[in-house]
Amino acid sequence: MTELERYRNKLEVTCSLYADKTAIVFLRDNGIQEEWSYRRLIEKVHQLADYFNDLGLHRGDRVAVLIPLSPEAYITILTLAYFGATSVIPDINLHEEELRRLLLMADVQLIISTKDIADEKLKGKKVAILDAFHEWKRINPYNLTKAKDFDKEAIAILFSSGTTDRAKGVVIGYEEELNATSYLLQVVGTNNIRYLMLFPNSHISGFTDFLVLLLEGGTLATIENSSPAKAENATIRLQKIRRNING
């Protein structure tokens, strides 16, 4: 069994075992609390994977993910990993010039973002762009570009500015993330974990924690326009989840 097949199997089994359990809770600024069950999650992953295939995406293709913390961001990354494509995840707060440099360097075949971010930072970019906040519909008329022979074992490439003035890419493999799921259970002894996520997906902890948590059947909560200042208020607003862990 390949690492991709192991990942697919892990996600399928988890979503089947915990079909009625809450996978994601999203706290919107307007007070609405949106919840996704594992059953709804895997149904969306299947639907989106078929859509990516129809668009002409291939295994090993690189797809830039420029989406704020939200169910759409997590679903996009989960689906790209399920499909076999590599998520290229830069810090969306980077300056437009630096963001364009990273996308050019990564040689992405597709960008999945939001219309607001595309209008602000991706004007004139001649790469196909989808709007994750509007059912992943096309923002522009461009087709997917032809891919090079990239590493098919990479689940993601993260670009975070870290302690330097220039973002550096960190390649994450399927094997690393699958091994991390076993380590999580060894450390905490249960998958009954409720996690309030504050780290962006471009951060190694934000990426690994969210992926491992959902692969193991935990519950992930996040906040619209997330910031540390909103964390305590979010904890009060959570009606069915008490914060176990902050990240």
XYZ file of C-alpha atoms in Angstrom:
247
model
C 0.000 0.000 0.000
C 1.387 3.402 -0.983
C 1.490 6.346 1.444
C -1.284 8.021 -0.565
C -3.432 4.893 -0.251
C -2.719 4.790 3.481
C -3.859 8.402 3.796
C -7.047 7.787 1.821
C -7.833 4.685 3.841
C -7.181 6.497 7.135
C -9.507 9.364 6.218
C -12.241 7.029 4.947
C -12.133 4.810 8.038
C -12.135 7.763 10.447
C -15.065 9.438 8.701
C -16.987 6.156 8.746
C -16.293 5.399 12.416
C -17.196 8.912 13.573
C -19.771 9.792 10.912
C -22.091 11.649 13.298
C -19.350 13.275 15.358
C -18.513 16.946 14.861
C -15.292 17.338 12.902
C -15.123 21.127 12.460
C -16.738 24.032 14.290
C -16.468 27.492 12.719
C -17.335 30.609 14.692
C -18.378 33.428 12.369
C -18.137 37.092 13.275
C -21.922 37.435 12.862
C -22.479 34.991 15.747
C -23.338 31.957 13.634
C -21.725 28.698 14.727
C -21.242 26.395 11.727
C -20.605 22.674 12.284
C -19.369 19.954 9.951
C -19.833 16.276 10.825
C -17.371 13.657 9.610
C -20.074 12.313 7.281
C -20.536 15.724 5.672
C -16.766 16.180 5.535
C -16.017 13.000 3.555
C -18.960 13.623 1.222
C -17.493 17.020 0.369
C -14.014 15.545 -0.085
C -15.373 13.007 -2.592
C -17.353 15.662 -4.460
C -14.421 18.072 -4.610
C -11.955 15.368 -5.674
C -14.211 14.516 -8.630
C -14.397 18.211 -9.501
C -10.602 18.556 -9.425
C -10.327 15.564 -11.725
C -12.793 17.138 -14.165
C -10.697 20.324 -14.145
C -7.690 18.308 -15.320
C -5.700 18.148 -12.086
C -3.210 15.263 -11.823
C -1.442 13.476 -9.009
C 1.693 15.364 -8.037
C 0.412 18.716 -9.330
C 1.065 21.697 -7.094
C -1.900 23.796 -5.972
C -1.531 27.066 -4.077
C -3.963 27.360 -1.147
C -4.539 30.985 -0.129
C -7.568 30.703 2.151
C -8.055 32.149 5.665
C -8.725 29.705 8.509
C -12.151 28.241 7.725
C -13.852 24.922 6.927
C -13.152 25.623 3.239
C -9.406 25.847 3.908
C -9.323 22.529 5.769
C -11.556 20.768 3.232
C -9.430 22.025 0.337
C -6.204 20.720 1.870
C -7.768 17.395 2.925
C -9.129 16.909 -0.599
C -5.899 17.807 -2.387
C -4.086 15.274 -0.191
C -6.798 12.681 -0.922
C -6.476 13.408 -4.646
C -2.694 13.150 -4.566
C -1.893 16.794 -5.337
C 0.483 18.897 -3.241
C -0.856 21.908 -1.355
C 1.471 24.915 -1.593
C 0.580 27.055 1.423
C 2.154 30.478 1.851
C 1.367 33.009 4.569
C -1.557 34.970 3.090
C -0.366 38.065 4.950
C 2.814 38.274 2.879
C 3.276 41.318 0.677
C 1.897 40.911 -2.851
C 5.367 40.976 -4.414
C 6.705 38.261 -2.092
C 3.586 36.139 -2.560
C 3.933 36.296 -6.339
C 7.614 35.347 -6.065
C 6.755 32.244 -4.038
C 3.993 31.145 -6.402
C 6.324 31.544 -9.361
C 9.076 29.616 -7.572
C 6.662 26.810 -6.621
C 5.387 26.592 -10.220
C 1.764 25.949 -9.201
C -0.771 24.601 -11.690
C -3.795 26.011 -9.867
C -4.606 28.559 -7.147
C -7.478 28.076 -4.690
C -8.270 31.260 -2.825
C -11.094 33.764 -2.300
C -12.218 36.553 -4.602
C -11.142 39.198 -2.086
C -7.600 37.830 -1.861
C -7.422 37.313 -5.622
C -8.515 40.900 -6.262
C -6.009 42.248 -3.742
C -2.920 40.122 -4.414
C -3.332 38.083 -7.601
C -4.354 40.632 -10.226
C -3.033 39.707 -13.646
C -1.861 36.263 -12.505
C -2.324 34.001 -15.540
C -3.066 30.851 -13.578
C -6.464 29.232 -13.017
C -7.989 30.475 -9.741
C -10.927 28.972 -7.844
C -13.001 30.748 -5.164
C -13.258 28.425 -2.150
C -15.884 30.636 -0.495
C -18.233 30.206 -3.464
C -18.211 26.433 -3.998
C -14.742 26.480 -5.584
C -16.046 28.151 -8.748
C -13.640 29.639 -11.290
C -12.614 33.263 -10.809
C -10.870 33.584 -14.179
C -10.971 31.775 -17.563
C -7.483 30.258 -17.461
C -6.960 26.497 -17.688
C -4.595 24.499 -15.514
C -0.988 24.820 -16.606
C 1.068 21.792 -17.586
C 2.841 20.248 -14.622
C 6.431 19.181 -14.292
C 7.366 15.806 -12.801
C 7.093 16.860 -9.162
C 7.527 14.725 -6.043
C 4.322 12.719 -5.699
C 5.013 11.886 -2.039
C 4.743 15.516 -0.877
C 1.456 16.312 0.831
C 2.304 20.007 1.237
C 4.926 22.727 0.871
C 4.630 25.384 3.585
C 5.999 28.902 3.167
C 6.189 30.776 6.454
C 8.321 33.866 7.022
C 9.564 32.571 10.383
C 12.508 34.537 11.772
C 13.833 35.764 8.416
C 12.641 38.429 6.027
C 12.043 35.878 3.282
C 9.690 32.917 3.403
C 11.290 29.495 3.087
C 9.623 26.339 1.837
C 9.247 23.273 4.045
C 8.220 20.059 2.280
C 5.883 17.761 4.245
C 5.464 14.122 3.205
C 2.511 11.759 3.561
C 4.580 9.412 5.708
C 5.438 12.149 8.216
C 1.800 13.102 8.739
C 0.587 9.510 9.028
C 3.274 8.772 11.607
C 2.207 11.880 13.511
C -1.310 10.481 13.934
C 0.050 7.493 15.849
C 2.230 9.776 17.967
C -0.781 11.912 18.911
C -2.650 8.946 20.362
C 0.437 7.832 22.264
C 0.797 11.275 23.846
C -2.819 12.048 24.780
C -4.237 8.512 24.938
C -7.543 9.434 23.287
C -9.010 10.982 20.162
C -11.626 12.840 22.224
C -9.641 16.008 21.652
C -11.222 19.429 21.215
C -8.830 21.921 19.713
C -9.237 25.673 19.184
C -6.961 26.435 16.228
C -5.243 29.813 15.984
C -2.135 28.891 13.969
C -2.396 29.493 10.187
C -2.044 26.512 7.859
C 1.276 27.886 6.576
C 2.707 27.259 10.058
C 4.075 23.742 10.588
C 2.142 23.342 13.847
C -1.064 24.682 12.326
C -0.837 22.324 9.355
C 0.186 19.170 11.206
C -2.144 19.687 14.175
C -5.252 20.182 12.048
C -4.468 17.279 9.716
C -3.605 14.836 12.483
C -6.614 15.879 14.554
C -9.085 15.221 11.734
C -7.385 11.988 10.676
C -7.818 10.711 14.251
C -11.448 11.753 14.758
C -10.981 14.781 16.999
C -12.935 18.047 16.859
C -11.371 21.206 15.462
C -12.726 24.678 16.145
C -11.570 27.882 14.495
C -12.606 31.521 14.290
C -13.416 33.802 11.376
C -10.637 36.384 11.053
C -8.789 34.425 13.711
C -6.497 36.182 16.180
C -5.220 35.468 19.723
C -7.336 38.356 21.006
C -10.488 36.521 19.955
C -9.562 33.238 21.624
C -11.138 33.811 25.032
C -14.357 35.173 23.573
C -14.478 32.194 21.226
C -14.138 29.800 24.153
C -17.225 31.329 25.736
C -19.158 31.161 22.471
C -18.441 27.481 21.934
C -21.614 25.804 23.116
C -20.784 22.144 22.619
C -17.027 22.198 22.895
C -14.851 23.088 25.832
C -11.346 24.059 24.912
C -8.850 21.306 25.699
C -5.945 22.663 23.704
C -5.087 26.006 22.128
C -2.851 26.274 19.118
